[in-house]
Coordinates of C-alpha atoms (C1' of nucleotides) in Angstrom, one line a residue:
Chain H
M1 CA -8.8 109.3 14.8
T2 CA -9.8 111.4 11.7
D3 CA -6.3 112.9 11.3
K4 CA -4.5 109.8 11.4
K5 CA -2.6 109.4 8.5
V6 CA -4.0 106.9 5.8
R7 CA -2.9 104.0 5.1
V8 CA -4.5 101.2 3.5
R9 CA -3.5 97.9 1.7
F10 CA -4.6 95.5 -0.8
A11 CA -3.8 91.8 0.5
P12 CA -4.7 89.2 -2.0
S13 CA -3.3 85.7 -1.8
P14 CA -0.9 84.0 -4.1
T15 CA -2.8 81.6 -5.7
G16 CA -3.1 82.6 -9.4
G17 CA -3.8 85.0 -11.5
L18 CA -5.1 88.6 -10.8
H19 CA -9.0 88.8 -11.6
L20 CA -10.3 92.3 -12.6
G21 CA -12.4 92.6 -9.5
G22 CA -8.7 92.5 -7.4
V23 CA -7.4 95.0 -9.7
R24 CA -10.4 97.1 -8.7
T25 CA -9.9 96.9 -5.6
V26 CA -6.1 97.9 -5.7
L27 CA -7.2 100.9 -7.7
F28 CA -9.5 102.2 -5.2
N29 CA -7.2 101.3 -2.6
Y30 CA -4.5 103.2 -4.2
L31 CA -7.3 106.4 -5.5
F32 CA -8.0 106.7 -2.1
A33 CA -4.2 106.7 -0.6
K34 CA -3.2 108.7 -3.3
K35 CA -5.9 111.7 -2.8
H36 CA -5.2 111.7 0.8
H37 CA -1.5 111.6 0.2
G38 CA -1.6 108.1 2.2
D39 CA 0.4 105.0 1.7
F40 CA -0.4 102.2 -0.4
I41 CA 0.6 98.7 0.8
L42 CA 0.7 95.6 -0.7
R43 CA 0.5 92.6 1.9
I44 CA 0.7 88.9 0.4
E45 CA -1.7 86.5 2.7
D46 CA -0.1 83.3 1.8
T47 CA -1.4 81.6 5.1
D48 CA -2.8 78.8 2.9
Q49 CA 0.2 76.6 2.3
S50 CA -1.7 74.2 0.1
R51 CA -3.2 76.8 -2.3
Y52 CA 0.3 78.6 -2.6
V53 CA 1.2 78.9 -6.5
E54 CA 4.6 79.3 -7.5
G55 CA 5.0 82.7 -9.3
A56 CA 1.7 84.0 -8.3
E57 CA 3.1 86.6 -6.1
E58 CA 5.9 87.9 -8.8
Y59 CA 2.7 87.9 -11.3
I60 CA 1.0 90.5 -9.1
L61 CA 3.3 92.7 -8.5
D62 CA 4.1 92.8 -12.5
C63 CA 0.0 93.3 -12.4
L64 CA 0.8 96.2 -10.4
K65 CA 3.6 97.2 -12.3
W66 CA 1.8 97.1 -15.4
C67 CA -1.3 99.2 -14.2
G68 CA 1.1 101.8 -13.0
L69 CA -0.4 101.2 -9.1
Q70 CA 3.0 100.6 -7.3
P71 CA 3.1 100.1 -3.7
D72 CA 5.0 102.2 -1.5
E73 CA 5.3 99.2 1.0
S74 CA 5.4 95.3 -0.3
P75 CA 7.5 92.4 0.1
V76 CA 10.0 93.3 -2.4
V77 CA 10.5 97.0 -1.5
G78 CA 10.0 96.6 2.4
G79 CA 9.0 99.1 4.6
P80 CA 8.6 100.0 8.3
Y81 CA 6.2 97.0 9.0
A82 CA 8.1 94.2 7.3
P83 CA 7.4 91.2 6.8
Y84 CA 5.0 91.8 4.1
R85 CA 4.5 88.2 3.6
Q86 CA 2.1 86.2 6.2
S87 CA 3.9 83.2 6.1
E88 CA 7.1 85.0 7.4
R89 CA 5.0 86.7 10.3
K90 CA 3.8 83.1 11.2
A91 CA 5.4 83.3 15.2
L92 CA 3.3 86.2 15.5
Y93 CA -0.3 85.2 15.3
R94 CA 0.1 82.7 17.9
E95 CA 0.7 85.2 20.7
Y96 CA -2.6 87.2 20.0
A97 CA -4.3 83.8 19.8
E98 CA -3.4 82.5 22.8
R99 CA -3.8 85.9 24.5
L100 CA -7.6 85.3 23.3
V101 CA -7.8 82.5 25.0
M102 CA -6.6 83.5 28.5
Q103 CA -9.0 86.1 28.1
G104 CA -11.8 83.9 27.5
H105 CA -12.0 85.3 24.3
A106 CA -11.2 82.2 22.1
Y107 CA -10.6 78.3 22.9
Y108 CA -8.8 75.1 21.7
A109 CA -10.7 72.7 19.7
F110 CA -9.7 69.1 19.0
D111 CA -12.3 67.8 16.4
T112 CA -11.1 66.5 13.5
A113 CA -11.9 67.9 9.8
E114 CA -14.1 64.5 9.8
E115 CA -15.8 65.1 12.7
L116 CA -17.0 68.3 11.8
D117 CA -17.9 67.2 8.3
K118 CA -20.0 64.6 9.5
N119 CA -22.0 67.5 11.4
R120 CA -22.3 69.6 8.6
K121 CA -24.0 66.5 6.8
E122 CA -26.2 65.2 9.5
I123 CA -27.4 68.7 11.4
P124 CA -29.5 70.9 9.5
N125 CA -27.8 74.3 9.8
F126 CA -24.8 73.1 11.9
Q127 CA -22.7 75.9 13.3
Y128 CA -19.5 75.5 15.3
G129 CA -20.8 77.9 17.7
L130 CA -23.5 79.1 20.6
A131 CA -26.1 75.8 19.7
Y132 CA -23.2 73.2 19.6
R133 CA -19.7 74.1 21.0
D134 CA -20.5 72.6 24.2
S135 CA -21.0 69.0 22.6
L136 CA -17.9 69.1 20.8
R137 CA -14.3 68.5 21.7
N138 CA -13.1 71.5 22.8
S139 CA -11.7 73.4 25.6
L140 CA -15.2 74.9 26.8
S141 CA -16.8 71.3 26.8
L142 CA -13.9 69.5 28.2
P143 CA -12.5 69.5 32.1
Q144 CA -9.3 70.9 32.5
H145 CA -7.0 68.4 33.1
E146 CA -8.3 66.3 29.9
V147 CA -7.4 69.8 27.9
D148 CA -4.3 70.0 29.4
A149 CA -3.4 66.0 28.8
L150 CA -4.2 66.6 25.3
L151 CA -2.3 69.8 24.9
D152 CA 0.6 68.1 26.5
A153 CA 0.4 65.0 23.9
G154 CA 0.8 67.7 21.1
T155 CA -2.8 66.7 20.2
P156 CA -3.6 68.7 16.7
H157 CA -6.3 71.5 18.0
V158 CA -7.2 74.7 16.4
I159 CA -8.0 78.3 18.2
R160 CA -11.1 79.4 17.8
I161 CA -13.1 82.8 18.5
K162 CA -16.0 82.4 21.2
I163 CA -18.7 84.6 19.7
P164 CA -20.6 86.1 22.2
E165 CA -24.2 85.4 23.2
D166 CA -27.3 87.7 22.7
E167 CA -25.1 90.4 21.1
T168 CA -25.7 93.0 18.2
I169 CA -22.5 93.7 16.3
S170 CA -23.2 97.3 14.4
F171 CA -20.7 99.3 12.6
H172 CA -21.0 102.0 9.5
D173 CA -19.6 100.9 6.4
L174 CA -18.3 103.7 4.4
I175 CA -20.2 102.3 1.4
R176 CA -23.2 100.8 2.9
G177 CA -23.7 102.8 5.8
H178 CA -25.4 101.1 8.9
V179 CA -24.6 97.3 8.7
S180 CA -25.8 95.1 11.8
F181 CA -25.6 91.1 12.6
E182 CA -26.8 89.1 15.4
T183 CA -24.0 87.3 17.1
N184 CA -26.5 84.2 17.8
Q185 CA -26.1 83.5 13.7
V186 CA -22.4 84.0 14.1
D187 CA -20.2 80.6 14.4
D188 CA -17.1 80.4 16.4
K189 CA -14.4 81.0 13.3
V190 CA -11.0 79.5 13.3
L191 CA -8.3 81.7 14.4
L192 CA -5.3 79.8 14.4
K193 CA -5.3 76.3 12.1
A194 CA -3.5 73.2 13.3
D195 CA -0.4 74.2 11.7
G196 CA -0.1 77.0 13.6
M197 CA -0.7 79.6 10.4
P198 CA -3.7 82.2 11.2
T199 CA -6.9 82.4 9.1
Y200 CA -7.4 85.0 7.7
H201 CA -9.7 86.5 10.4
L202 CA -6.9 86.4 13.0
A203 CA -4.5 87.9 10.6
V204 CA -6.2 90.5 8.5
V205 CA -7.0 92.0 12.2
V206 CA -3.3 91.7 13.4
D207 CA -1.8 92.9 10.7
D208 CA -4.2 95.8 9.8
Y209 CA -3.6 96.4 13.4
L210 CA 0.4 96.3 13.2
M211 CA 0.5 98.1 10.2
K212 CA -1.1 101.2 11.1
I213 CA -4.3 100.6 8.5
S214 CA -6.6 103.3 8.7
H215 CA -9.1 102.5 5.7
A216 CA -10.0 98.5 5.1
F217 CA -11.4 98.1 1.7
R218 CA -12.3 94.5 0.2
G219 CA -14.9 92.6 -1.7
E220 CA -18.9 92.4 -0.4
E221 CA -18.1 88.5 0.2
W222 CA -16.3 89.7 3.3
L223 CA -19.4 91.0 4.7
P224 CA -20.5 88.3 6.3
S225 CA -17.6 87.8 8.2
A226 CA -17.1 91.4 9.2
P227 CA -18.5 91.0 12.9
V228 CA -15.7 88.0 13.9
H229 CA -13.2 91.0 12.8
L230 CA -15.0 94.0 14.7
L231 CA -15.2 91.2 18.0
L232 CA -11.4 90.6 17.3
W233 CA -10.5 94.6 17.4
D234 CA -12.2 95.1 20.6
Y235 CA -11.1 91.8 22.4
L236 CA -7.5 92.4 21.8
G237 CA -7.9 95.9 23.0
W238 CA -7.3 98.1 19.4
K239 CA -11.2 99.3 18.8
S240 CA -9.7 102.8 19.0
D241 CA -7.4 101.9 16.0
M242 CA -9.7 99.6 14.0
P243 CA -9.9 100.7 10.6
Q244 CA -12.9 102.2 8.7
W245 CA -14.5 99.7 6.8
A246 CA -15.4 99.8 2.8
H247 CA -16.9 97.1 1.4
L248 CA -16.7 97.4 -2.4
P249 CA -19.8 96.1 -4.7
L250 CA -19.0 92.8 -6.5
I251 CA -18.3 92.4 -10.5
L252 CA -20.6 90.2 -12.2
K253 CA -21.0 87.8 -15.0
P254 CA -22.4 89.7 -17.8
D255 CA -25.0 87.3 -18.9
G256 CA -26.3 84.7 -16.0
H257 CA -25.7 85.7 -12.6
G258 CA -23.2 85.6 -10.1
K259 CA -19.6 86.8 -9.4
L260 CA -17.4 87.0 -12.4
S261 CA -15.0 84.1 -12.6
K262 CA -12.1 83.0 -15.0
R263 CA -14.3 80.4 -16.3
D264 CA -16.7 83.2 -17.9
G265 CA -14.1 84.5 -19.7
A266 CA -13.3 81.6 -21.5
R267 CA -17.0 81.0 -22.2
L268 CA -17.7 84.3 -23.7
G269 CA -14.3 84.7 -25.0
F270 CA -13.0 88.0 -22.9
P271 CA -10.5 88.1 -20.4
V272 CA -11.3 88.4 -16.4
Y273 CA -7.4 88.3 -15.6
A274 CA -5.4 91.8 -15.6
M275 CA -2.2 89.8 -17.4
T276 CA -2.1 86.2 -19.2
W277 CA -1.7 83.7 -16.5
F278 CA 0.1 80.4 -16.9
D279 CA -0.7 77.8 -14.6
A280 CA 2.4 75.4 -14.1
K281 CA 0.3 72.5 -12.8
T282 CA -2.3 72.5 -14.9
G283 CA -0.7 74.2 -18.1
E284 CA -3.8 75.8 -18.3
L285 CA -3.0 79.6 -20.3
T286 CA -5.6 82.1 -18.9
P287 CA -5.6 85.1 -21.1
G288 CA -5.2 89.0 -20.1
F289 CA -6.2 92.3 -20.9
R290 CA -2.6 93.1 -21.5
E291 CA -1.8 90.3 -24.0
L292 CA -5.1 91.1 -25.4
G293 CA -4.2 94.7 -26.5
F294 CA -5.7 97.0 -23.9
L295 CA -3.9 99.9 -23.1
P296 CA -3.3 99.8 -18.9
E297 CA -4.8 103.6 -18.8
A298 CA -8.1 102.2 -20.1
F299 CA -8.0 99.0 -18.2
L300 CA -7.8 101.5 -14.9
N301 CA -10.4 104.0 -16.6
L302 CA -13.1 100.9 -17.5
L303 CA -12.3 99.6 -13.8
A304 CA -12.5 102.8 -12.2
T305 CA -16.2 103.5 -13.5
L306 CA -17.4 100.3 -12.8
G307 CA -19.0 101.2 -9.4
W308 CA -17.7 104.6 -9.6
N309 CA -18.7 107.9 -11.3
D310 CA -18.1 111.1 -10.5
G311 CA -21.3 112.8 -10.9
T312 CA -20.9 114.3 -14.2
D313 CA -21.1 112.7 -17.9
Q314 CA -17.4 112.6 -17.9
E315 CA -16.4 108.8 -18.6
L316 CA -12.7 109.1 -19.9
F317 CA -10.1 109.9 -16.8
T318 CA -6.4 109.9 -16.4
L319 CA -5.1 108.3 -13.2
D320 CA -4.3 111.7 -12.1
E321 CA -8.1 113.0 -12.6
L322 CA -9.2 109.8 -11.0
I323 CA -7.2 110.7 -7.9
E324 CA -8.5 113.7 -7.8
K325 CA -12.2 113.2 -8.3
F326 CA -12.4 109.7 -6.5
S327 CA -14.6 109.2 -3.3
L328 CA -15.9 106.5 -1.8
E329 CA -19.3 108.3 -1.5
R330 CA -19.9 107.9 -4.9
V331 CA -19.2 104.1 -5.3
S332 CA -22.4 102.4 -5.5
K333 CA -23.8 99.5 -3.5
A334 CA -25.2 97.3 -6.1
G335 CA -23.0 94.9 -8.0
A336 CA -22.0 95.6 -11.7
K337 CA -22.4 92.9 -14.5
F338 CA -18.9 93.6 -16.6
D339 CA -19.6 94.7 -20.1
F340 CA -16.7 93.7 -22.6
E341 CA -18.3 95.9 -25.2
K342 CA -18.0 98.7 -23.3
A343 CA -14.2 97.5 -21.9
K344 CA -13.2 97.4 -25.8
W345 CA -14.7 101.5 -26.6
F346 CA -12.8 102.5 -23.4
N347 CA -9.6 101.0 -25.1
A348 CA -10.7 102.5 -28.3
E349 CA -11.0 106.1 -27.1
W350 CA -7.7 105.6 -25.5
I351 CA -6.1 104.5 -28.4
K352 CA -7.5 107.5 -30.1
K353 CA -6.4 109.9 -27.3
S354 CA -3.1 108.8 -26.8
D355 CA -0.2 110.2 -29.0
A356 CA 1.4 108.0 -31.8
S357 CA 4.8 108.4 -29.5
S358 CA 2.8 106.7 -26.5
L359 CA 1.8 104.3 -28.5
Q360 CA 4.9 103.4 -30.6
S361 CA 6.5 100.6 -28.3
A362 CA 3.1 98.5 -28.3
V363 CA 2.6 98.8 -31.9
S364 CA 6.3 98.0 -33.1
A365 CA 5.9 95.1 -31.2
V366 CA 2.9 94.0 -32.6
L367 CA 4.4 94.5 -35.6
A368 CA 7.7 92.5 -35.0
D369 CA 5.4 89.5 -33.8
K370 CA 3.9 89.6 -37.4
G371 CA 7.7 89.5 -38.8
I372 CA 7.7 93.3 -39.3
V373 CA 10.6 94.8 -38.1
V374 CA 10.4 99.2 -38.3
T375 CA 13.6 100.6 -39.2
N376 CA 12.2 104.2 -39.8
E377 CA 10.5 105.4 -36.7
D378 CA 9.3 108.8 -37.9
Y379 CA 7.5 106.9 -40.8
L380 CA 5.8 104.5 -37.9
L381 CA 4.6 107.5 -36.1
T382 CA 3.0 108.9 -39.1
V383 CA 1.3 105.7 -39.9
I384 CA 0.1 105.5 -36.2
N385 CA -1.5 108.8 -36.2
L386 CA -2.9 108.1 -39.3
I387 CA -4.9 104.6 -38.3
K388 CA -5.2 104.9 -34.9
D389 CA -8.8 106.3 -35.1
R390 CA -9.8 102.9 -36.0
C391 CA -8.0 100.3 -33.6
V392 CA -9.7 99.2 -30.9
L393 CA -7.1 96.5 -29.7
I394 CA -3.4 96.9 -30.2
P395 CA -3.7 94.0 -32.3
D396 CA -5.7 95.7 -34.6
F397 CA -2.6 98.1 -35.9
Y398 CA -1.0 94.9 -37.3
Q399 CA -3.8 94.8 -39.9
Q400 CA -4.5 98.9 -40.2
A401 CA -0.6 99.4 -40.6
G402 CA 0.8 96.1 -41.7
Y403 CA 0.5 97.2 -45.6
F404 CA 2.3 100.2 -44.8
F405 CA 5.2 98.1 -44.5
E406 CA 5.0 95.2 -46.5
Q407 CA 3.0 94.4 -49.7
P408 CA -0.5 92.7 -49.3
K409 CA -0.5 89.0 -48.8
E410 CA -3.5 88.6 -50.6
Y411 CA -6.4 90.8 -52.3
D412 CA -9.7 90.5 -51.9
L413 CA -10.3 89.6 -55.5
N414 CA -14.1 89.0 -55.1
A415 CA -14.5 92.9 -55.1
V416 CA -12.4 93.9 -57.9
K417 CA -12.1 91.2 -60.4
P418 CA -15.9 90.4 -61.5
K419 CA -16.1 93.9 -62.6
W420 CA -12.9 94.3 -64.3
T421 CA -12.1 95.5 -67.6
D422 CA -9.4 96.1 -70.2
T423 CA -9.7 99.6 -69.7
K424 CA -9.1 99.5 -66.2
T425 CA -5.8 97.4 -66.8
D426 CA -5.1 100.8 -69.5
F427 CA -5.7 102.9 -66.9
F428 CA -3.4 101.4 -64.1
N429 CA -0.8 101.1 -67.1
A430 CA -0.9 104.9 -67.8
L431 CA -1.1 105.9 -63.9
T432 CA 2.4 103.8 -63.9
A433 CA 3.4 106.2 -66.6
L434 CA 2.2 108.8 -65.2
L435 CA 4.4 108.3 -61.8
N436 CA 7.5 107.1 -63.6
S437 CA 7.6 110.2 -65.4
D438 CA 6.6 112.5 -63.1
Q439 CA 8.6 113.3 -59.8
A440 CA 6.2 115.1 -58.1
A441 CA 3.1 113.5 -58.6
L442 CA 2.9 111.7 -55.5
E443 CA 2.5 115.0 -53.6
A444 CA -0.8 113.6 -51.8
H445 CA -3.2 116.4 -53.7
S446 CA -1.4 117.3 -57.2
F447 CA -1.1 113.2 -57.3
E448 CA -5.1 112.8 -56.6
E449 CA -5.6 115.8 -59.3
A450 CA -3.6 114.0 -62.0
F451 CA -5.4 110.5 -60.9
K452 CA -8.8 112.2 -61.5
A453 CA -7.9 113.4 -64.4
L454 CA -6.4 110.3 -65.8
M455 CA -9.7 108.8 -65.2
D456 CA -11.7 111.3 -67.5
E457 CA -9.2 110.8 -70.0
K458 CA -10.3 106.8 -69.9
A459 CA -14.2 107.9 -69.5
L460 CA -13.7 106.0 -65.8
K461 CA -15.6 106.9 -63.0
A462 CA -14.3 107.1 -59.5
G463 CA -16.3 104.3 -58.6
D464 CA -14.7 102.3 -61.1
V465 CA -11.0 102.4 -60.1
M466 CA -10.8 104.1 -56.6
L467 CA -11.6 100.5 -54.9
P468 CA -9.3 98.4 -57.1
F469 CA -6.7 101.0 -56.5
R470 CA -7.3 100.5 -52.5
I471 CA -7.2 97.3 -53.0
M472 CA -3.8 97.1 -54.8
L473 CA -2.1 99.2 -52.3
V474 CA -3.9 97.7 -49.1
G475 CA -5.3 94.5 -49.9
G476 CA -8.5 95.0 -48.9
K477 CA -11.7 97.5 -48.2
F478 CA -10.2 99.5 -45.4
G479 CA -7.7 102.0 -44.6
P480 CA -7.9 105.8 -44.5
H481 CA -7.8 107.7 -47.8
V482 CA -6.3 105.8 -50.4
F483 CA -3.9 109.0 -52.0
D484 CA -2.5 109.2 -48.0
I485 CA -1.5 105.9 -48.2
A486 CA -0.2 106.3 -51.8
S487 CA 1.8 109.1 -50.9
L488 CA 3.5 107.5 -47.8
L489 CA 4.6 104.5 -49.3
G490 CA 6.3 106.6 -52.1
R491 CA 6.3 106.6 -55.8
Q492 CA 8.0 103.4 -56.4
E493 CA 6.4 101.4 -54.1
T494 CA 3.3 102.6 -55.1
I495 CA 4.2 101.6 -58.8
S496 CA 5.4 98.2 -57.4
R497 CA 2.5 97.4 -55.9
I498 CA 0.0 98.2 -58.9
A499 CA 2.0 96.0 -61.1
G500 CA 2.2 93.0 -58.8
A501 CA -2.0 93.7 -58.0
L502 CA -2.4 94.2 -61.8
E503 CA -1.2 90.6 -62.5
A504 CA -3.2 88.8 -59.6
F505 CA -6.2 91.1 -60.9
T506 CA -6.1 89.9 -64.8
A507 CA -5.0 86.3 -63.9
Chain J
rG1 C1' -32.5 76.2 4.6
rG2 C1' -30.1 80.7 7.8
rC3 C1' -27.7 85.4 8.1
rC4 C1' -26.2 89.4 5.2
rC5 C1' -26.2 93.3 1.2
rG6 C1' -28.8 95.1 -2.8
rU7 C1' -32.6 96.4 -7.2
rU8 C1' -33.6 103.6 -12.7
rC9 C1' -33.1 101.7 -20.2
rG10 C1' -30.4 94.7 -22.6
rU11 C1' -25.6 96.9 -19.9
rC12 C1' -22.6 100.7 -16.7
rU13 C1' -25.3 104.3 -14.4
rA14 C1' -26.7 110.4 -13.2
rG15 C1' -31.2 112.3 -10.4
rG16 C1' -34.6 112.4 -6.4
rG17 C1' -41.2 114.6 -3.4
rG18 C1' -44.1 117.7 -8.5
rU19 C1' -38.4 116.5 -14.3
rU20 C1' -40.2 115.8 -21.4
rA21 C1' -36.4 110.7 -15.9
rG22 C1' -30.2 112.9 -17.8
rG23 C1' -25.4 110.4 -20.2
rA24 C1' -22.8 106.3 -22.0
rC25 C1' -22.1 101.3 -24.3
rG26 C1' -24.5 98.6 -27.4
rU27 C1' -28.7 99.0 -31.0
rU28 C1' -32.0 101.2 -35.6
rA29 C1' -32.3 104.9 -39.2
rG30 C1' -29.7 108.9 -41.6
rA31 C1' -25.7 112.4 -43.1
rU32 C1' -20.2 112.7 -44.3
rU33 C1' -16.4 109.1 -46.0
rU34 C1' -17.0 106.4 -53.9
rU35 C1' -13.2 101.3 -48.9
rC36 C1' -13.7 100.4 -43.9
rA37 C1' -13.6 103.0 -38.9
rU38 C1' -14.1 107.8 -37.1
rU39 C1' -17.2 111.9 -36.8
rC40 C1' -22.0 114.0 -36.5
rU41 C1' -27.8 114.1 -36.3
rA42 C1' -32.1 111.3 -35.2
rG43 C1' -34.7 107.1 -32.8
rA44 C1' -36.6 103.2 -29.8
rA45 C1' -35.6 101.6 -24.6
rA46 C1' -35.9 102.1 -17.4
rC47 C1' -37.7 103.8 -12.3
rA48 C1' -39.5 95.1 -9.8
rG49 C1' -44.6 94.5 -7.4
rG50 C1' -48.3 95.6 -3.3
rG51 C1' -49.2 98.6 0.8
rG52 C1' -48.6 103.3 3.5
rU53 C1' -46.8 108.6 4.4
rU54 C1' -48.1 113.0 1.0
rC55 C1' -51.8 117.6 -2.0
rG56 C1' -48.3 114.9 -4.7
rA57 C1' -44.0 109.5 -4.9
rU58 C1' -39.5 106.7 -9.2
rU59 C1' -37.5 109.4 -4.9
rC60 C1' -39.3 108.5 2.8
rC61 C1' -41.2 103.8 5.2
rC62 C1' -42.9 98.7 5.3
rC63 C1' -43.8 93.8 3.1
rU64 C1' -43.2 91.0 -1.3
rA65 C1' -40.8 89.2 -5.2
rC66 C1' -36.1 88.9 -7.4
rG67 C1' -30.7 89.2 -7.7
rG68 C1' -26.4 88.4 -4.9
rG69 C1' -22.9 87.1 -1.1
rC70 C1' -21.6 84.1 2.9
rU71 C1' -22.5 79.7 5.5
rA72 C1' -13.9 75.4 5.7
rC73 C1' -8.8 74.4 9.9
rC74 C1' -9.7 79.2 1.5
rA75 C1' -8.9 83.7 0.9

RNA sequence: GGCCCGUUCGUCUAGGGGUUAGGACGUUAGAUUUUCAUUCUAGAAACAGGGGUUCGAUUCCCCUACGGGCUACCA
């Protein structure tokens, strides 16, 4: 079994946006698959039609595409084990459920949802299982002829697994090690719903078997239902083909406690979904990492280090490095609180280490969004190189790069006006004259020298004119070296900005 | 409540029977940058508690506490 081909799957239900915890599960699946030259499969778990959300499946596909984690088999690319949508596999599951009934490992149950709700309310610790199944309406408690009659009459019913008595179910989790459960504590989970759809419990086992899944990774919230799945693998006679399990630690709220939810993002001001999600029903728009200006490389990187490390001090990894270094043994057991500050740091690092050319299209888009159309791509690249060290999120490029393309819309007058003097006006007039006369004046070095010489001549200090000059060109107290900006802007533009600003400063 | 899982700086984590308990984010101070950011240097900051085992536990075991998950005809 160890030489079995590695096949892993990510099996989301299409109910809304893709949570960052989901993306991390995808990532770990993907890394493991690629590291072992295996297959990564996307399977859509849409067995609950009441929760089905239009567009969610497509959205999930788009998220994976954005992240660069493309499945080898999926509903859209197909594959040898199609279909990959459980709703399209519906007919399959009943057969296995009936087989379990036949073998005595499952049974029909006719109780209504209302009856069960009543029991849960009235009986402390009510569980549909060992203690109560005999007093409920099912094929175990009812006489055979009555069951047949009910079935013949088409009475709505579910099929439940019959959890055995007094057994200990244990298994080896790749992350947690030995885990065990007492069957007396496990309830008789529904396997097949009244509408004929399987529940997750049945579907995950049947499909993992049929799709030859070798390793099953999922969030820790699934741990309590693991014994049901183990039993199913056994009862269905597939035990020797059962995948190895790994229950991933959860991603927790940064402040309080509990699983991170999209509500936390709204409350604390950061995204939780990979990409912005629009819920057509509620009209609610939930922001995503992509739209906020995260690079997919940074997003993946920060997700990878949430619960995993390579044992060294390295924190920045490319996807290829992650594939090479990833190992389940180095995944931590404890949940991790999400830290948005660190997330931003990852993005800043990735922007810094990215080539200007790889940032180009994203930056163009941000500028275009603000009405700036870039016509000279080389100029853009130069600008990006000059400023990328001071950008944390992609939209920061607007503030940092905008003034290279258009005159400042407003000036930080508070920084200059109170200390403005006529001598300064003289200085900038003289500077303008100099620029008009000397063609070579804007070669960064010589211009800087000329600027300083002029400064001395007017008995001004750098502190008197450097900042005003910056604000003339940039509008505010930020940006790279002023002389670099001036030389990039060019002589004509610099002259024009000095003139424009001088008016505002002396008004 | 029951069951399951977990617990090293504020956060993500490394480590592991004898260490000055390491790194990163954040934070503080300083240097550089006559802008802002980057960069650099330095600092503060952690083994949940109690019992064992041991010459010696933060590390191994047990208990407690705390945290989290599950407890649906949802995944």
